[in-house]
Short mmCIF file of C-alpha atoms in Angstrom, two decimals:
data_model
loop_
_atom_site.label_atom_id
_atom_site.label_comp_id
_atom_site.label_asym_id
_atom_site.label_seq_id
_atom_site.Cartn_x
_atom_site.Cartn_y
_atom_site.Cartn_z
CA MET J 1 -12.05 11.72 15.38
CA LYS J 2 -10.38 11.24 18.72
CA THR J 3 -12.14 14.33 20.07
CA LEU J 4 -15.63 13.01 19.28
CA PRO J 5 -17.73 11.62 22.12
CA ILE J 6 -17.86 8.03 20.75
CA GLN J 7 -20.13 5.63 22.66
CA SER J 8 -19.32 1.99 23.32
CA HIS J 9 -21.61 -1.03 23.41
CA PRO J 10 -21.16 -4.62 24.70
CA ASP J 11 -21.71 -5.99 21.17
CA LEU J 12 -19.22 -3.63 19.54
CA LEU J 13 -16.34 -6.05 18.95
CA VAL J 14 -14.09 -3.81 16.88
CA GLY J 15 -14.60 -0.04 16.93
CA MET J 16 -12.52 2.99 16.38
CA GLU J 17 -10.11 2.50 19.26
CA THR J 18 -7.71 0.33 17.34
CA ALA J 19 -6.24 1.15 13.97
CA ASP J 20 -8.14 -1.68 12.36
CA ASP J 21 -9.52 -2.19 8.88
CA ALA J 22 -13.29 -2.35 9.57
CA GLY J 23 -15.85 -2.16 12.33
CA VAL J 24 -17.37 -5.34 13.75
CA PHE J 25 -20.74 -5.57 15.64
CA ARG J 26 -22.19 -8.75 17.11
CA LEU J 27 -25.74 -9.44 16.00
CA THR J 28 -26.19 -12.91 17.52
CA PRO J 29 -23.83 -15.34 19.26
CA GLU J 30 -23.02 -16.80 15.77
CA ILE J 31 -23.06 -13.73 13.53
CA ALA J 32 -21.16 -10.47 13.66
CA LEU J 33 -21.61 -7.64 11.12
CA ILE J 34 -18.54 -6.19 9.42
CA GLN J 35 -18.83 -2.68 7.91
CA THR J 36 -16.26 -0.79 5.91
CA LEU J 37 -15.97 1.68 3.07
CA ASP J 38 -13.22 3.05 0.88
CA PHE J 39 -13.03 5.23 -2.28
CA PHE J 40 -10.39 7.19 -4.08
CA THR J 41 -9.30 8.92 -7.24
CA PRO J 42 -8.15 6.96 -10.35
CA ILE J 43 -4.68 5.49 -10.10
CA VAL J 44 -4.62 3.81 -13.50
CA ASN J 45 -5.78 5.08 -16.89
CA ASP J 46 -8.10 2.22 -17.81
CA PRO J 47 -11.53 2.86 -16.20
CA PHE J 48 -12.57 -0.82 -15.97
CA THR J 49 -9.28 -1.67 -14.22
CA PHE J 50 -9.67 1.29 -11.90
CA GLY J 51 -13.16 0.03 -10.95
CA GLN J 52 -11.75 -3.42 -10.27
CA ILE J 53 -8.98 -1.98 -8.10
CA ALA J 54 -11.26 0.32 -6.04
CA ALA J 55 -13.75 -2.50 -5.42
CA ALA J 56 -11.10 -5.10 -4.57
CA ASN J 57 -9.52 -2.57 -2.22
CA ALA J 58 -12.81 -1.91 -0.38
CA LEU J 59 -13.61 -5.65 -0.14
CA SER J 60 -10.18 -6.29 1.26
CA ASP J 61 -11.03 -4.75 4.67
CA VAL J 62 -13.69 -7.48 5.17
CA TYR J 63 -11.16 -10.14 4.35
CA ALA J 64 -8.65 -8.56 6.70
CA MET J 65 -11.10 -9.15 9.58
CA GLY J 66 -11.47 -12.82 8.67
CA GLY J 67 -14.92 -12.17 7.20
CA ARG J 68 -16.97 -12.83 4.11
CA PRO J 69 -18.48 -9.92 2.10
CA LEU J 70 -22.20 -10.14 1.52
CA THR J 71 -23.35 -6.87 -0.02
CA ALA J 72 -21.85 -3.71 -1.47
CA MET J 73 -22.95 -0.24 -2.52
CA ASN J 74 -21.25 2.07 -5.02
CA ILE J 75 -19.80 5.39 -3.91
CA VAL J 76 -19.34 7.71 -6.88
CA CYS J 77 -18.12 11.26 -7.21
CA TYR J 78 -18.52 12.17 -10.87
CA PRO J 79 -17.69 15.34 -12.85
CA SER J 80 -20.53 14.83 -15.33
CA ARG J 81 -19.54 17.81 -17.45
CA THR J 82 -15.96 16.70 -18.18
CA VAL J 83 -15.97 12.95 -17.93
CA PRO J 84 -17.90 10.89 -20.57
CA ARG J 85 -20.65 8.62 -19.35
CA GLU J 86 -18.93 5.56 -20.86
CA VAL J 87 -16.02 6.07 -18.51
CA LEU J 88 -18.28 5.88 -15.47
CA GLN J 89 -20.01 2.87 -16.88
CA ALA J 90 -16.71 1.08 -17.32
CA ILE J 91 -15.65 1.90 -13.81
CA LEU J 92 -18.88 0.55 -12.38
CA ALA J 93 -18.57 -2.58 -14.57
CA GLY J 94 -15.08 -3.17 -13.22
CA GLY J 95 -16.32 -2.74 -9.66
CA LEU J 96 -19.25 -5.13 -10.25
CA ASP J 97 -16.84 -7.71 -11.68
CA LYS J 98 -14.95 -7.83 -8.37
CA ILE J 99 -18.14 -7.74 -6.25
CA HIS J 100 -19.37 -10.82 -8.08
CA GLU J 101 -16.02 -12.53 -7.91
CA ALA J 102 -16.11 -12.03 -4.13
CA GLY J 103 -19.57 -13.72 -4.09
CA ALA J 104 -21.23 -10.51 -2.90
CA LEU J 105 -24.23 -8.59 -4.28
CA LEU J 106 -24.47 -4.99 -5.42
CA LEU J 107 -27.44 -3.31 -3.77
CA GLY J 108 -27.20 0.20 -5.21
CA GLY J 109 -25.18 3.26 -4.40
CA HIS J 110 -25.02 7.00 -4.42
CA SER J 111 -23.35 9.58 -6.71
CA VAL J 112 -22.63 13.19 -6.25
CA ASP J 113 -21.35 15.78 -8.68
CA ASP J 114 -17.70 16.58 -7.93
CA THR J 115 -14.80 18.27 -9.66
CA GLU J 116 -12.66 15.16 -9.38
CA LEU J 117 -13.73 11.57 -10.19
CA LYS J 118 -13.71 9.18 -7.25
CA TYR J 119 -15.05 5.64 -6.88
CA GLY J 120 -15.25 2.99 -4.21
CA LEU J 121 -17.60 0.76 -2.21
CA SER J 122 -19.31 0.51 1.09
CA VAL J 123 -19.14 -3.20 1.98
CA THR J 124 -21.09 -5.23 4.52
CA GLY J 125 -19.84 -8.67 5.55
CA VAL J 126 -20.20 -11.25 8.22
CA VAL J 127 -17.90 -13.19 10.50
CA HIS J 128 -18.36 -15.54 13.45
CA PRO J 129 -17.91 -13.29 16.57
CA GLU J 130 -15.29 -15.68 17.97
CA ARG J 131 -13.37 -15.74 14.76
CA VAL J 132 -12.82 -12.06 14.17
CA LEU J 133 -9.25 -11.48 13.09
CA THR J 134 -7.72 -8.16 14.02
CA ASN J 135 -4.29 -6.75 13.77
CA ALA J 136 -3.85 -7.14 17.56
CA GLY J 137 -3.57 -10.93 17.91
CA ALA J 138 0.03 -11.64 16.94
CA GLN J 139 1.85 -13.87 19.48
CA ALA J 140 5.50 -14.44 20.26
CA GLY J 141 6.89 -17.13 17.95
CA ASP J 142 4.33 -16.50 15.18
CA ILE J 143 5.48 -16.64 11.61
CA LEU J 144 4.76 -13.57 9.40
CA ILE J 145 3.40 -14.27 5.93
CA LEU J 146 2.78 -11.64 3.22
CA THR J 147 0.44 -12.63 0.40
CA LYS J 148 1.31 -10.14 -2.37
CA PRO J 149 4.46 -8.48 -3.68
CA LEU J 150 5.10 -4.83 -2.77
CA GLY J 151 5.81 -1.92 -5.11
CA THR J 152 2.47 -0.79 -6.59
CA GLY J 153 2.82 2.76 -5.31
CA ILE J 154 6.26 3.17 -6.86
CA ILE J 155 5.04 1.78 -10.18
CA ALA J 156 2.01 4.10 -10.05
CA THR J 157 4.48 7.03 -9.51
CA ALA J 158 6.46 5.90 -12.58
CA MET J 159 3.21 5.66 -14.56
CA LYS J 160 2.36 9.25 -13.69
CA GLY J 161 5.81 10.24 -15.00
CA ARG J 162 5.20 8.16 -18.13
CA LEU J 163 8.26 6.14 -17.28
CA ALA J 164 6.61 2.77 -16.51
CA THR J 165 6.79 0.06 -19.16
CA PRO J 166 3.50 -1.58 -20.20
CA ALA J 167 4.71 -4.78 -18.53
CA ALA J 168 5.38 -3.01 -15.24
CA ALA J 169 1.95 -1.32 -15.32
CA ALA J 170 0.32 -4.67 -16.07
CA ALA J 171 2.16 -6.35 -13.14
CA ALA J 172 1.00 -3.62 -10.74
CA ALA J 173 -2.58 -3.80 -12.06
CA GLN J 174 -2.55 -7.59 -11.57
CA VAL J 175 -1.56 -7.16 -7.93
CA MET J 176 -4.03 -4.36 -7.29
CA THR J 177 -7.03 -6.10 -8.88
CA THR J 178 -6.51 -9.41 -7.02
CA LEU J 179 -8.99 -10.05 -4.16
CA ASN J 180 -7.51 -10.59 -0.73
CA ARG J 181 -9.86 -13.55 -0.14
CA LEU J 182 -8.22 -16.18 2.08
CA PRO J 183 -9.05 -19.81 1.47
CA PRO J 184 -11.58 -20.76 4.28
CA GLU J 185 -9.52 -23.81 5.27
CA CYS J 186 -6.58 -21.66 6.36
CA LEU J 187 -8.78 -19.95 8.94
CA GLU J 188 -10.38 -23.16 10.24
CA GLY J 189 -7.30 -24.40 12.12
CA ARG J 190 -7.24 -21.16 14.19
CA GLY J 191 -3.53 -20.89 13.56
CA VAL J 192 -3.91 -17.46 11.97
CA HIS J 193 -3.65 -15.12 14.97
CA ALA J 194 -3.66 -11.69 13.36
CA VAL J 195 -4.29 -10.21 9.91
CA THR J 196 -4.07 -6.80 8.35
CA ASP J 197 -3.97 -5.53 4.79
CA ILE J 198 -1.08 -3.51 3.45
CA THR J 199 -2.37 -0.22 2.14
CA GLY J 200 -1.53 3.44 2.53
CA PHE J 201 1.03 3.13 5.32
CA GLY J 202 3.10 0.52 3.46
CA LEU J 203 4.51 -2.72 4.86
CA PHE J 204 6.40 -0.83 7.62
CA GLY J 205 3.36 1.20 8.76
CA HIS J 206 0.91 -1.73 8.82
CA ALA J 207 3.44 -4.14 10.36
CA LEU J 208 4.11 -1.53 13.03
CA GLU J 209 0.36 -1.15 13.75
CA MET J 210 0.10 -4.93 14.14
CA ALA J 211 3.22 -5.19 16.34
CA MET J 212 2.06 -2.30 18.50
CA GLY J 213 -1.50 -3.54 18.75
CA SER J 214 -0.26 -7.01 19.71
CA ARG J 215 2.42 -5.64 22.06
CA VAL J 216 5.15 -7.64 20.37
CA LYS J 217 8.32 -7.13 18.30
CA PHE J 218 8.83 -8.27 14.71
CA THR J 219 11.84 -9.42 12.77
CA ILE J 220 11.53 -9.01 8.99
CA TYR J 221 14.05 -10.55 6.57
CA ALA J 222 14.33 -8.05 3.76
CA HIS J 223 15.53 -10.47 1.16
CA LYS J 224 12.48 -12.67 1.68
CA VAL J 225 9.90 -9.91 1.10
CA PRO J 226 8.34 -10.30 -2.37
CA VAL J 227 8.84 -7.12 -4.47
CA LEU J 228 7.70 -6.37 -8.02
CA THR J 229 10.83 -6.34 -10.19
CA ALA J 230 10.01 -3.01 -11.87
CA ALA J 231 9.42 -1.30 -8.52
CA ARG J 232 12.94 -2.08 -7.45
CA GLU J 233 14.22 -0.55 -10.69
CA TYR J 234 12.10 2.61 -10.42
CA ALA J 235 12.91 3.12 -6.75
CA ALA J 236 16.59 2.90 -7.66
CA MET J 237 15.91 5.73 -10.12
CA GLY J 238 14.53 7.82 -7.25
CA LEU J 239 10.89 7.49 -8.26
CA VAL J 240 9.59 7.49 -4.74
CA PRO J 241 6.34 9.29 -3.88
CA ALA J 242 6.35 11.76 -1.03
CA GLY J 243 3.79 9.65 0.86
CA SER J 244 6.21 6.73 1.10
CA LEU J 245 8.85 9.04 2.53
CA ALA J 246 6.38 10.25 5.13
CA ASN J 247 5.60 6.64 6.04
CA ARG J 248 9.23 5.93 6.54
CA ASN J 249 9.71 8.97 8.74
CA TYR J 250 6.60 8.13 10.74
CA CYS J 251 7.89 4.62 11.49
CA SER J 252 11.57 5.51 11.92
CA LYS J 253 11.61 5.47 15.70
CA SER J 254 10.38 1.86 15.80
CA LEU J 255 12.55 0.56 13.02
CA LEU J 256 15.94 -1.09 13.62
CA LEU J 257 17.45 -1.37 10.17
CA ALA J 258 20.51 -3.55 9.43
CA SER J 259 23.33 -1.24 8.41
CA GLU J 260 23.89 -3.06 5.17
CA LEU J 261 20.19 -2.84 4.17
CA ASP J 262 19.71 -1.47 0.65
CA PRO J 263 18.04 1.98 0.96
CA VAL J 264 15.97 1.14 -2.12
CA LEU J 265 14.33 -1.68 -0.09
CA VAL J 266 13.59 0.74 2.74
CA ASN J 267 11.69 2.92 0.25
CA ILE J 268 9.77 -0.16 -1.06
CA PHE J 269 8.88 -1.32 2.40
CA SER J 270 7.51 2.18 3.17
CA ASP J 271 5.69 2.37 -0.16
CA ALA J 272 1.97 3.09 0.08
CA GLN J 273 0.09 0.20 -1.54
CA THR J 274 -3.37 0.13 -3.06
CA ASN J 275 -5.13 -3.16 -2.19
CA GLY J 276 -1.77 -4.58 -1.14
CA GLY J 277 -1.50 -8.08 0.28
CA LEU J 278 -2.50 -9.39 3.68
CA LEU J 279 0.09 -9.70 6.46
CA LEU J 280 -0.68 -12.78 8.57
CA ALA J 281 0.78 -13.80 11.93
CA VAL J 282 0.49 -17.58 12.08
CA ALA J 283 1.27 -20.06 14.85
CA PRO J 284 4.63 -21.69 14.02
CA ALA J 285 3.19 -25.23 14.06
CA GLN J 286 0.65 -24.28 11.36
CA ALA J 287 2.65 -21.87 9.25
CA ALA J 288 3.77 -24.46 6.69
CA LEU J 289 0.21 -25.73 6.28
CA VAL J 290 -1.25 -22.25 5.93
CA LEU J 291 1.40 -21.35 3.35
CA GLU J 292 0.54 -24.51 1.41
CA GLN J 293 -3.18 -23.67 1.59
CA LEU J 294 -2.47 -20.16 0.32
CA HIS J 295 -0.42 -21.53 -2.58
CA ASN J 296 -3.13 -24.11 -3.35
CA ALA J 297 -5.56 -21.23 -3.58
CA GLU J 298 -3.26 -19.68 -6.23
CA ILE J 299 -1.98 -16.99 -3.84
CA ASN J 300 1.35 -17.79 -5.33
CA ALA J 301 3.30 -14.77 -4.00
CA ALA J 302 2.54 -15.75 -0.37
CA THR J 303 5.91 -15.88 1.41
CA VAL J 304 7.24 -16.11 4.94
CA ILE J 305 8.88 -12.69 5.52
CA GLY J 306 9.70 -12.80 9.24
CA GLU J 307 8.62 -13.70 12.73
CA VAL J 308 7.19 -12.36 15.96
CA ARG J 309 9.96 -12.11 18.54
CA GLY J 310 8.19 -11.70 21.88
CA THR J 311 6.69 -8.91 23.91
CA GLY J 312 7.55 -5.35 23.15
CA THR J 313 6.08 -2.06 22.05
CA GLY J 314 6.08 -2.57 18.31
CA GLN J 315 9.76 -2.56 17.41
CA ILE J 316 10.58 -3.92 13.94
CA LEU J 317 14.05 -5.35 13.36
CA VAL J 318 14.84 -5.50 9.64
CA LYS J 319 17.62 -7.88 8.68
CA SER J 320 19.05 -7.86 5.15
CA MET D 1 26.47 28.46 -18.79
CA SER D 2 24.93 25.23 -17.45
CA ASP D 3 21.26 24.40 -17.64
CA LEU D 4 19.37 24.93 -14.39
CA ILE D 5 16.32 23.32 -12.79
CA ASP D 6 14.67 24.98 -9.81
CA ALA D 7 12.73 22.19 -8.11
CA ARG D 8 12.39 24.01 -4.77
CA GLY D 9 8.87 23.80 -3.37
CA LEU D 10 8.02 20.64 -5.32
CA SER D 11 7.33 17.37 -3.58
CA CYS D 12 8.57 13.96 -4.68
CA PRO D 13 8.47 12.57 -7.28
CA GLN D 14 8.19 15.90 -9.25
CA PRO D 15 11.88 16.96 -8.82
CA VAL D 16 12.95 13.50 -10.07
CA LEU D 17 10.59 13.49 -13.05
CA ILE D 18 11.68 17.00 -14.16
CA THR D 19 15.35 16.14 -13.70
CA LEU D 20 15.05 12.84 -15.61
CA GLU D 21 13.32 14.56 -18.53
CA LYS D 22 15.99 17.28 -18.66
CA LEU D 23 18.93 14.82 -18.40
CA LYS D 24 17.48 12.74 -21.22
CA SER D 25 17.17 15.81 -23.47
CA LEU D 26 20.69 17.01 -22.65
CA ASP D 27 22.32 13.62 -23.10
CA GLN D 28 25.60 15.08 -21.77
CA GLY D 29 27.08 18.24 -20.25
CA GLU D 30 26.28 19.92 -16.96
CA LEU D 31 23.01 20.55 -15.09
CA VAL D 32 22.42 22.54 -11.93
CA VAL D 33 19.46 21.41 -9.77
CA LEU D 34 18.08 23.43 -6.86
CA LEU D 35 16.25 21.42 -4.18
CA ASP D 36 14.86 21.98 -0.70
CA THR D 37 14.55 18.61 0.96
CA ASP D 38 17.02 15.85 1.87
CA THR D 39 14.85 13.21 0.27
CA SER D 40 14.47 14.99 -3.06
CA LYS D 41 18.26 15.50 -3.04
CA GLU D 42 18.78 11.76 -2.49
CA ASN D 43 16.25 10.80 -5.15
CA VAL D 44 17.58 13.18 -7.76
CA ILE D 45 21.08 11.82 -7.19
CA ARG D 46 19.73 8.29 -7.68
CA ALA D 47 17.89 9.39 -10.83
CA ALA D 48 21.03 11.02 -12.22
CA SER D 49 23.24 8.06 -11.56
CA SER D 50 20.76 5.69 -13.13
CA LEU D 51 21.35 7.55 -16.42
CA GLY D 52 25.14 7.60 -15.94
CA TRP D 53 25.44 11.18 -14.69
CA GLN D 54 27.88 12.05 -11.90
CA VAL D 55 27.44 14.40 -8.98
CA LYS D 56 30.11 17.06 -9.44
CA ASP D 57 29.17 19.14 -6.41
CA VAL D 58 26.57 19.47 -3.69
CA ALA D 59 26.32 22.83 -1.95
CA ALA D 60 24.03 23.22 1.03
CA THR D 61 22.67 26.56 2.18
CA GLY D 62 20.45 26.02 5.22
CA VAL D 63 17.85 23.55 4.02
CA GLU D 64 18.48 24.22 0.34
CA TYR D 65 20.74 22.26 -1.94
CA ARG D 66 22.48 23.18 -5.18
CA LEU D 67 23.46 20.02 -7.05
CA ILE D 68 25.77 20.08 -10.04
CA LEU D 69 25.40 17.00 -12.22
CA GLU D 70 27.68 16.23 -15.13
CA LYS D 71 28.20 13.68 -17.85
CA ALA D 72 31.17 13.77 -20.18
#
């Protein structure tokens, strides 16, 4: 994409130049449009759950910009000869369930015949142009809050190997189907300086993008990071997908890991997540209030995992 | 003659999954595993020790590894 002759525009607030979650275009002084899409192949066996996960994941990019989703369209790649119609119907029903939970409307969609099933959404949302949250706003002294536990990629790997317990699979599905909607009151105080969602590059990759984009350094306290219990167990058995290892290698030059840090945790922090939690950089004076607001909104896993240490080029110090 | 798994050319977690399945079926004895990345070597060692197997020997030839796992 970097080689394409992309044009700019005064009303283009967030485009392709930053590694951000969605594009933002100002329509009026009060309204900016957020556009995003995401779709992928099934990661769980149950089609309704897969639909929920894919939709929640696509909607998450709007939340990660501080916005509110308005409308969505289905993206479907469907092997009609090999996959029964009921499966597709269940996927679409799961997706619609999350669209409605988000308070958005389904407008339609498009399907193509494909050898492999894929589903996702194109989502349109809105945000006030002065309240766009990107991954580039973290400031020295900010507190880092993560809203969901890590480990869904490792549990999905164990599921593929038929080694995951039903309880572990359910815990991962619970995380992946949960919308990343932030309670509006936690954005009103303007204490939230930066947001990103944790997806394919894992906690390390997305934290690094935020730290680089904001020209700061992070300290992360490993023992404070919420992790799904089963993921820790499976990672200790070596059930680590190749993608997570690639994430770790990609980030390695920017990571300063405490020598006593458990290597299993390094795998989990590099683990590719599907619809993982939001990482928030919050002004220190408002961090306790924002955390309380998140907990009041039943985002119970929300935890302080570290802090922003001052200017830099994206280094992440990980203490045990 | 020990059992042998050739997991060269496979990316994670395949070497781990194949090794775990084999170790479970063997229950005890000796298993030789051929691998061609550092990370698959680390992960297979983790997998083996999670089932109580020991690493008897690791031989490296260039970028390839020959692990010998054993459980008495």
